[in-house]
Amino acid sequence: MKHQVAAAALQHIPDDIVLGVGTGSTVNALIRLMCEQGKRLAGCVSSSEATSALLRDGGYEVMDLNSSGELALYVDGADECDPNRCLIKGGGAALTREKIIAAASRRFVCIIDASKQVEVLGAFPLPVEVIPMARSHVARQLLKLGGEPMWRENVITDNGNQVIDVGRLEIHDPLAMEDSINGIAGVVTVGLFARRPADQVLVATADGVVTL
Ligand code: 5RP
């Protein structure tokens, strides 16, 4: 299914653009296809060191977002997607760079399989990247919001920070939840993509790829 939706995403990528590239196994399938098919790009802006390594191995130039300017297109996966194309992301701990690239892109195409579709976000524990010294403080504030914070031990993000995964949330108002978690001192980013949802979601189903 990941291969199927990656192949569909490839059709959305014009030649010779600077492409924003996300992180995760679905995006890895896309990178593999790009390499196999000799996809021509002017360069890529990558959301993680892991993705950058794969892109460089495939012969693509990885550019700095500070010199690329606004991006025409960003392609990335997600952990959950609601009917309004709001997302939970960060299962791969790349949420901060992913959110920056999504914000800097005119178009964000998200690629998932049907198991990621939900009516209400929150069954997947919500990742929150935190400054290490603030971890316990942030966890206490997340408890007050009704969540069950769990420290993702042994994970350090590409930015040198830590990750808390918040379970037991039913996110009926993703915009408000994104704003309130982002407002906690010590939070770098919450993996809720509601202020900047996907513009288009390609969903791999047993009957083929469906577009939201
Ligand atoms: C990484 C992410 C990924 O997009 C998300 O975890 C989905 O990954 P996969 O394609 O492996 O299911 O947000 O931080």
PDB file of C-alpha atoms and ligand atoms in Angstrom:
ATOM      1  CA  MET A   1       0.000   0.000   0.000  1.00  0.00           C
ATOM      2  CA  LYS A   2       2.877   2.350   0.766  1.00  0.00           C
ATOM      3  CA  HIS A   3       4.329   1.642  -2.679  1.00  0.00           C
ATOM      4  CA  GLN A   4       0.905   2.187  -4.280  1.00  0.00           C
ATOM      5  CA  VAL A   5       0.357   5.591  -2.665  1.00  0.00           C
ATOM      6  CA  ALA A   6       3.976   6.598  -3.283  1.00  0.00           C
ATOM      7  CA  ALA A   7       3.473   5.859  -6.996  1.00  0.00           C
ATOM      8  CA  ALA A   8       0.332   8.038  -6.983  1.00  0.00           C
ATOM      9  CA  ALA A   9       2.243  10.859  -5.273  1.00  0.00           C
ATOM     10  CA  LEU A  10       4.953  10.734  -7.915  1.00  0.00           C
ATOM     11  CA  GLN A  11       2.348  11.792 -10.505  1.00  0.00           C
ATOM     12  CA  HIS A  12       1.816  15.017  -8.516  1.00  0.00           C
ATOM     13  CA  ILE A  13       5.473  16.070  -8.586  1.00  0.00           C
ATOM     14  CA  PRO A  14       6.465  18.253 -11.552  1.00  0.00           C
ATOM     15  CA  ASP A  15       9.994  17.855 -12.968  1.00  0.00           C
ATOM     16  CA  ASP A  16      12.787  20.212 -11.940  1.00  0.00           C
ATOM     17  CA  ILE A  17      11.178  21.691  -8.816  1.00  0.00           C
ATOM     18  CA  VAL A  18      12.747  21.922  -5.372  1.00  0.00           C
ATOM     19  CA  LEU A  19      10.685  19.350  -3.487  1.00  0.00           C
ATOM     20  CA  GLY A  20       9.986  19.283   0.244  1.00  0.00           C
ATOM     21  CA  VAL A  21      10.451  15.684   1.389  1.00  0.00           C
ATOM     22  CA  GLY A  22       9.074  14.283   4.649  1.00  0.00           C
ATOM     23  CA  THR A  23      10.115  11.365   6.831  1.00  0.00           C
ATOM     24  CA  GLY A  24       8.965   7.780   7.364  1.00  0.00           C
ATOM     25  CA  SER A  25       8.464   4.492   5.579  1.00  0.00           C
ATOM     26  CA  THR A  26       5.858   5.834   3.121  1.00  0.00           C
ATOM     27  CA  VAL A  27       8.160   8.651   2.062  1.00  0.00           C
ATOM     28  CA  ASN A  28      11.035   6.160   1.836  1.00  0.00           C
ATOM     29  CA  ALA A  29       8.941   4.233  -0.708  1.00  0.00           C
ATOM     30  CA  LEU A  30       8.531   7.471  -2.666  1.00  0.00           C
ATOM     31  CA  ILE A  31      12.284   8.176  -2.581  1.00  0.00           C
ATOM     32  CA  ARG A  32      12.987   4.633  -3.805  1.00  0.00           C
ATOM     33  CA  LEU A  33      10.584   5.148  -6.721  1.00  0.00           C
ATOM     34  CA  MET A  34      12.091   8.542  -7.567  1.00  0.00           C
ATOM     35  CA  CYS A  35      15.520   6.911  -7.752  1.00  0.00           C
ATOM     36  CA  GLU A  36      14.301   3.920  -9.804  1.00  0.00           C
ATOM     37  CA  GLN A  37      12.479   6.131 -12.288  1.00  0.00           C
ATOM     38  CA  GLY A  38      15.211   8.779 -12.477  1.00  0.00           C
ATOM     39  CA  LYS A  39      12.888  11.556 -11.308  1.00  0.00           C
ATOM     40  CA  ARG A  40      14.465  14.908 -12.218  1.00  0.00           C
ATOM     41  CA  LEU A  41      14.485  17.525  -9.437  1.00  0.00           C
ATOM     42  CA  ALA A  42      16.327  20.812  -8.967  1.00  0.00           C
ATOM     43  CA  GLY A  43      16.886  19.725  -5.370  1.00  0.00           C
ATOM     44  CA  CYS A  44      15.140  18.728  -2.151  1.00  0.00           C
ATOM     45  CA  VAL A  45      14.544  20.235   1.257  1.00  0.00           C
ATOM     46  CA  SER A  46      14.454  17.400   3.761  1.00  0.00           C
ATOM     47  CA  SER A  47      12.661  17.038   7.102  1.00  0.00           C
ATOM     48  CA  SER A  48      15.213  14.739   8.764  1.00  0.00           C
ATOM     49  CA  GLU A  49      18.794  13.545   8.686  1.00  0.00           C
ATOM     50  CA  ALA A  50      17.504  10.052   7.749  1.00  0.00           C
ATOM     51  CA  THR A  51      15.662  11.397   4.702  1.00  0.00           C
ATOM     52  CA  SER A  52      18.650  13.573   3.728  1.00  0.00           C
ATOM     53  CA  ALA A  53      20.919  10.509   3.737  1.00  0.00           C
ATOM     54  CA  LEU A  54      18.531   8.555   1.477  1.00  0.00           C
ATOM     55  CA  LEU A  55      18.167  11.486  -0.907  1.00  0.00           C
ATOM     56  CA  ARG A  56      21.935  12.020  -1.140  1.00  0.00           C
ATOM     57  CA  ASP A  57      22.433   8.284  -1.743  1.00  0.00           C
ATOM     58  CA  GLY A  58      19.988   8.607  -4.642  1.00  0.00           C
ATOM     59  CA  GLY A  59      21.994  11.483  -6.116  1.00  0.00           C
ATOM     60  CA  TYR A  60      19.646  14.311  -5.108  1.00  0.00           C
ATOM     61  CA  GLU A  61      20.944  17.635  -3.831  1.00  0.00           C
ATOM     62  CA  VAL A  62      19.682  18.407  -0.321  1.00  0.00           C
ATOM     63  CA  MET A  63      19.212  22.154   0.043  1.00  0.00           C
ATOM     64  CA  ASP A  64      18.911  24.447   3.039  1.00  0.00           C
ATOM     65  CA  LEU A  65      15.422  25.913   3.453  1.00  0.00           C
ATOM     66  CA  ASN A  66      17.080  29.283   4.071  1.00  0.00           C
ATOM     67  CA  SER A  67      18.361  29.355   0.511  1.00  0.00           C
ATOM     68  CA  SER A  68      15.588  27.462  -1.319  1.00  0.00           C
ATOM     69  CA  GLY A  69      12.875  30.089  -0.792  1.00  0.00           C
ATOM     70  CA  GLU A  70       9.197  29.087  -0.612  1.00  0.00           C
ATOM     71  CA  LEU A  71       8.605  25.529  -1.842  1.00  0.00           C
ATOM     72  CA  ALA A  72       6.015  24.642  -4.485  1.00  0.00           C
ATOM     73  CA  LEU A  73       5.269  21.241  -2.968  1.00  0.00           C
ATOM     74  CA  TYR A  74       5.842  19.177   0.168  1.00  0.00           C
ATOM     75  CA  VAL A  75       5.102  15.432   0.276  1.00  0.00           C
ATOM     76  CA  ASP A  76       4.967  13.592   3.592  1.00  0.00           C
ATOM     77  CA  GLY A  77       3.191  10.793   5.452  1.00  0.00           C
ATOM     78  CA  ALA A  78       1.177  10.984   8.673  1.00  0.00           C
ATOM     79  CA  ASP A  79       0.198   8.884  11.671  1.00  0.00           C
ATOM     80  CA  GLU A  80      -3.475   9.919  11.656  1.00  0.00           C
ATOM     81  CA  CYS A  81      -5.714  11.990   9.396  1.00  0.00           C
ATOM     82  CA  ASP A  82      -9.212  13.311  10.153  1.00  0.00           C
ATOM     83  CA  PRO A  83     -11.941  14.240   7.614  1.00  0.00           C
ATOM     84  CA  ASN A  84     -10.702  17.881   7.560  1.00  0.00           C
ATOM     85  CA  ARG A  85      -7.186  16.762   6.580  1.00  0.00           C
ATOM     86  CA  CYS A  86      -5.878  17.685  10.023  1.00  0.00           C
ATOM     87  CA  LEU A  87      -3.032  15.354  10.959  1.00  0.00           C
ATOM     88  CA  ILE A  88      -1.081  13.808  13.770  1.00  0.00           C
ATOM     89  CA  LYS A  89       2.572  13.526  12.787  1.00  0.00           C
ATOM     90  CA  GLY A  90       5.841  12.845  14.566  1.00  0.00           C
ATOM     91  CA  GLY A  91       5.832   9.071  14.950  1.00  0.00           C
ATOM     92  CA  GLY A  92       9.344   9.271  13.486  1.00  0.00           C
ATOM     93  CA  ALA A  93      10.289  12.211  15.770  1.00  0.00           C
ATOM     94  CA  ALA A  94      10.734  14.585  12.816  1.00  0.00           C
ATOM     95  CA  LEU A  95       7.697  16.743  13.621  1.00  0.00           C
ATOM     96  CA  THR A  96       9.434  20.105  14.032  1.00  0.00           C
ATOM     97  CA  ARG A  97      11.234  20.123  10.698  1.00  0.00           C
ATOM     98  CA  GLU A  98       8.106  18.630   9.093  1.00  0.00           C
ATOM     99  CA  LYS A  99       5.980  21.465  10.412  1.00  0.00           C
ATOM    100  CA  ILE A 100       8.489  24.074   9.248  1.00  0.00           C
ATOM    101  CA  ILE A 101       8.590  22.659   5.710  1.00  0.00           C
ATOM    102  CA  ALA A 102       4.791  22.326   5.575  1.00  0.00           C
ATOM    103  CA  ALA A 103       4.517  26.004   6.592  1.00  0.00           C
ATOM    104  CA  ALA A 104       7.047  27.023   3.944  1.00  0.00           C
ATOM    105  CA  SER A 105       5.277  25.121   1.130  1.00  0.00           C
ATOM    106  CA  ARG A 106       2.483  26.347  -1.102  1.00  0.00           C
ATOM    107  CA  ARG A 107       1.056  22.840  -1.351  1.00  0.00           C
ATOM    108  CA  PHE A 108       1.229  19.905   1.075  1.00  0.00           C
ATOM    109  CA  VAL A 109       0.314  16.458  -0.270  1.00  0.00           C
ATOM    110  CA  CYS A 110       0.020  13.825   2.450  1.00  0.00           C
ATOM    111  CA  ILE A 111       0.364  10.109   1.649  1.00  0.00           C
ATOM    112  CA  ILE A 112      -1.153   7.463   3.925  1.00  0.00           C
ATOM    113  CA  ASP A 113      -2.880   4.112   3.883  1.00  0.00           C
ATOM    114  CA  ALA A 114      -6.489   3.744   4.974  1.00  0.00           C
ATOM    115  CA  SER A 115      -5.528   2.513   8.468  1.00  0.00           C
ATOM    116  CA  LYS A 116      -4.457   6.091   9.299  1.00  0.00           C
ATOM    117  CA  GLN A 117      -7.921   7.585   8.670  1.00  0.00           C
ATOM    118  CA  VAL A 118      -9.902   8.461  11.817  1.00  0.00           C
ATOM    119  CA  GLU A 119     -13.035  10.446  12.643  1.00  0.00           C
ATOM    120  CA  VAL A 120     -11.421  12.028  15.729  1.00  0.00           C
ATOM    121  CA  LEU A 121      -7.656  12.436  16.160  1.00  0.00           C
ATOM    122  CA  GLY A 122      -5.976  11.067  19.276  1.00  0.00           C
ATOM    123  CA  ALA A 123      -5.938   7.261  19.246  1.00  0.00           C
ATOM    124  CA  PHE A 124      -2.325   7.584  18.053  1.00  0.00           C
ATOM    125  CA  PRO A 125      -0.356   9.129  20.962  1.00  0.00           C
ATOM    126  CA  LEU A 126       0.298  12.776  20.100  1.00  0.00           C
ATOM    127  CA  PRO A 127       4.053  13.542  19.822  1.00  0.00           C
ATOM    128  CA  VAL A 128       5.362  16.730  21.439  1.00  0.00           C
ATOM    129  CA  GLU A 129       8.997  17.814  20.994  1.00  0.00           C
ATOM    130  CA  VAL A 130      10.329  19.487  24.143  1.00  0.00           C
ATOM    131  CA  ILE A 131      13.478  21.235  25.335  1.00  0.00           C
ATOM    132  CA  PRO A 132      15.084  18.590  27.620  1.00  0.00           C
ATOM    133  CA  MET A 133      15.072  20.716  30.828  1.00  0.00           C
ATOM    134  CA  ALA A 134      11.333  21.384  30.395  1.00  0.00           C
ATOM    135  CA  ARG A 135      10.250  17.744  30.009  1.00  0.00           C
ATOM    136  CA  SER A 136       8.661  17.261  33.450  1.00  0.00           C
ATOM    137  CA  HIS A 137       7.065  20.707  33.473  1.00  0.00           C
ATOM    138  CA  VAL A 138       5.520  20.117  30.041  1.00  0.00           C
ATOM    139  CA  ALA A 139       4.331  16.642  31.113  1.00  0.00           C
ATOM    140  CA  ARG A 140       2.492  18.153  34.111  1.00  0.00           C
ATOM    141  CA  GLN A 141       0.733  20.683  31.863  1.00  0.00           C
ATOM    142  CA  LEU A 142      -0.241  17.916  29.414  1.00  0.00           C
ATOM    143  CA  LEU A 143      -1.788  15.979  32.306  1.00  0.00           C
ATOM    144  CA  LYS A 144      -3.937  19.044  33.076  1.00  0.00           C
ATOM    145  CA  LEU A 145      -5.186  18.936  29.465  1.00  0.00           C
ATOM    146  CA  GLY A 146      -6.466  15.406  30.109  1.00  0.00           C
ATOM    147  CA  GLY A 147      -3.665  13.536  28.346  1.00  0.00           C
ATOM    148  CA  GLU A 148      -1.393  10.759  29.528  1.00  0.00           C
ATOM    149  CA  PRO A 149       2.177  11.882  28.788  1.00  0.00           C
ATOM    150  CA  MET A 150       4.855   9.245  28.165  1.00  0.00           C
ATOM    151  CA  TRP A 151       8.507  10.123  27.651  1.00  0.00           C
ATOM    152  CA  ARG A 152       9.881   8.505  24.456  1.00  0.00           C
ATOM    153  CA  GLU A 153      13.072   7.410  26.198  1.00  0.00           C
ATOM    154  CA  ASN A 154      16.315   6.984  24.240  1.00  0.00           C
ATOM    155  CA  VAL A 155      15.080   9.231  21.430  1.00  0.00           C
ATOM    156  CA  ILE A 156      16.856  12.516  20.725  1.00  0.00           C
ATOM    157  CA  THR A 157      15.478  14.504  17.814  1.00  0.00           C
ATOM    158  CA  ASP A 158      17.616  15.898  14.996  1.00  0.00           C
ATOM    159  CA  ASN A 159      17.335  19.212  16.871  1.00  0.00           C
ATOM    160  CA  GLY A 160      18.797  17.764  20.102  1.00  0.00           C
ATOM    161  CA  ASN A 161      15.474  17.676  21.961  1.00  0.00           C
ATOM    162  CA  GLN A 162      13.245  15.036  23.584  1.00  0.00           C
ATOM    163  CA  VAL A 163       9.788  13.708  22.692  1.00  0.00           C
ATOM    164  CA  ILE A 164       6.723  13.172  24.887  1.00  0.00           C
ATOM    165  CA  ASP A 165       3.883  11.069  23.438  1.00  0.00           C
ATOM    166  CA  VAL A 166       0.470  12.013  24.802  1.00  0.00           C
ATOM    167  CA  GLY A 167      -2.067   9.216  25.057  1.00  0.00           C
ATOM    168  CA  ARG A 168      -5.747   9.237  26.035  1.00  0.00           C
ATOM    169  CA  LEU A 169      -6.651  12.356  24.029  1.00  0.00           C
ATOM    170  CA  GLU A 170      -9.809  12.763  21.969  1.00  0.00           C
ATOM    171  CA  ILE A 171      -9.037  15.819  19.888  1.00  0.00           C
ATOM    172  CA  HIS A 172     -12.400  17.281  18.905  1.00  0.00           C
ATOM    173  CA  ASP A 173     -10.947  20.771  18.342  1.00  0.00           C
ATOM    174  CA  PRO A 174      -7.509  20.260  16.764  1.00  0.00           C
ATOM    175  CA  LEU A 175      -6.899  24.004  16.249  1.00  0.00           C
ATOM    176  CA  ALA A 176      -7.480  24.819  19.920  1.00  0.00           C
ATOM    177  CA  MET A 177      -5.409  21.819  21.070  1.00  0.00           C
ATOM    178  CA  GLU A 178      -2.514  22.777  18.772  1.00  0.00           C
ATOM    179  CA  ASP A 179      -2.529  26.323  20.117  1.00  0.00           C
ATOM    180  CA  SER A 180      -2.754  25.355  23.770  1.00  0.00           C
ATOM    181  CA  ILE A 181       0.051  22.787  23.603  1.00  0.00           C
ATOM    182  CA  ASN A 182       2.248  25.151  21.577  1.00  0.00           C
ATOM    183  CA  GLY A 183       1.662  27.742  24.325  1.00  0.00           C
ATOM    184  CA  ILE A 184       3.312  25.645  27.061  1.00  0.00           C
ATOM    185  CA  ALA A 185       6.792  26.953  27.927  1.00  0.00           C
ATOM    186  CA  GLY A 186       9.398  24.442  26.804  1.00  0.00           C
ATOM    187  CA  VAL A 187       7.369  22.980  23.937  1.00  0.00           C
ATOM    188  CA  VAL A 188       9.200  23.216  20.617  1.00  0.00           C
ATOM    189  CA  THR A 189       6.412  21.760  18.474  1.00  0.00           C
ATOM    190  CA  VAL A 190       3.299  19.663  18.849  1.00  0.00           C
ATOM    191  CA  GLY A 191       2.694  17.080  16.129  1.00  0.00           C
ATOM    192  CA  LEU A 192      -0.816  18.351  15.402  1.00  0.00           C
ATOM    193  CA  PHE A 193      -1.139  19.788  11.918  1.00  0.00           C
ATOM    194  CA  ALA A 194      -4.390  21.757  12.108  1.00  0.00           C
ATOM    195  CA  ARG A 195      -3.274  25.370  11.512  1.00  0.00           C
ATOM    196  CA  ARG A 196      -1.530  24.052   8.418  1.00  0.00           C
ATOM    197  CA  PRO A 197      -3.385  20.862   7.414  1.00  0.00           C
ATOM    198  CA  ALA A 198      -2.636  18.884   4.255  1.00  0.00           C
ATOM    199  CA  ASP A 199      -4.059  20.391   1.064  1.00  0.00           C
ATOM    200  CA  GLN A 200      -4.576  16.964  -0.413  1.00  0.00           C
ATOM    201  CA  VAL A 201      -4.422  13.488   1.115  1.00  0.00           C
ATOM    202  CA  LEU A 202      -3.770  10.435  -1.057  1.00  0.00           C
ATOM    203  CA  VAL A 203      -5.102   7.338   0.685  1.00  0.00           C
ATOM    204  CA  ALA A 204      -4.128   3.807  -0.355  1.00  0.00           C
ATOM    205  CA  THR A 205      -7.132   1.506   0.001  1.00  0.00           C
ATOM    206  CA  ALA A 206      -7.805  -2.083  -1.037  1.00  0.00           C
ATOM    207  CA  ASP A 207      -9.640  -0.615  -4.077  1.00  0.00           C
ATOM    208  CA  GLY A 208      -6.861   1.756  -5.151  1.00  0.00           C
ATOM    209  CA  VAL A 209      -5.766   5.274  -4.233  1.00  0.00           C
ATOM    210  CA  VAL A 210      -8.468   7.719  -3.138  1.00  0.00           C
ATOM    211  CA  THR A 211      -7.930  11.494  -2.952  1.00  0.00           C
ATOM    212  CA  LEU A 212      -9.272  13.668  -0.105  1.00  0.00           C
TER     213      LEU A 212
HETATM  214  C1  5RP B   1       7.606  11.194  11.013  1.00  0.00           C
HETATM  215  C2  5RP B   1       6.184  11.265  10.581  1.00  0.00           C
HETATM  216  C3  5RP B   1       5.730  10.275   9.575  1.00  0.00           C
HETATM  217  O1  5RP B   1       5.171  10.951   8.500  1.00  0.00           O
HETATM  218  C4  5RP B   1       4.691   9.377  10.202  1.00  0.00           C
HETATM  219  O2  5RP B   1       5.228   8.800  11.377  1.00  0.00           O
HETATM  220  C5  5RP B   1       4.238   8.276   9.238  1.00  0.00           C
HETATM  221  O3  5RP B   1       5.265   7.365   9.012  1.00  0.00           O
HETATM  222  P1  5RP B   1       5.094   6.084   8.099  1.00  0.00           P
HETATM  223  O4  5RP B   1       5.012   6.562   6.689  1.00  0.00           O
HETATM  224  O5  5RP B   1       6.327   5.264   8.389  1.00  0.00           O
HETATM  225  O6  5RP B   1       3.838   5.361   8.541  1.00  0.00           O
HETATM  226  O7  5RP B   1       5.420  12.095  10.998  1.00  0.00           O
HETATM  227  O8  5RP B   1       7.895  12.105  12.043  1.00  0.00           O
END
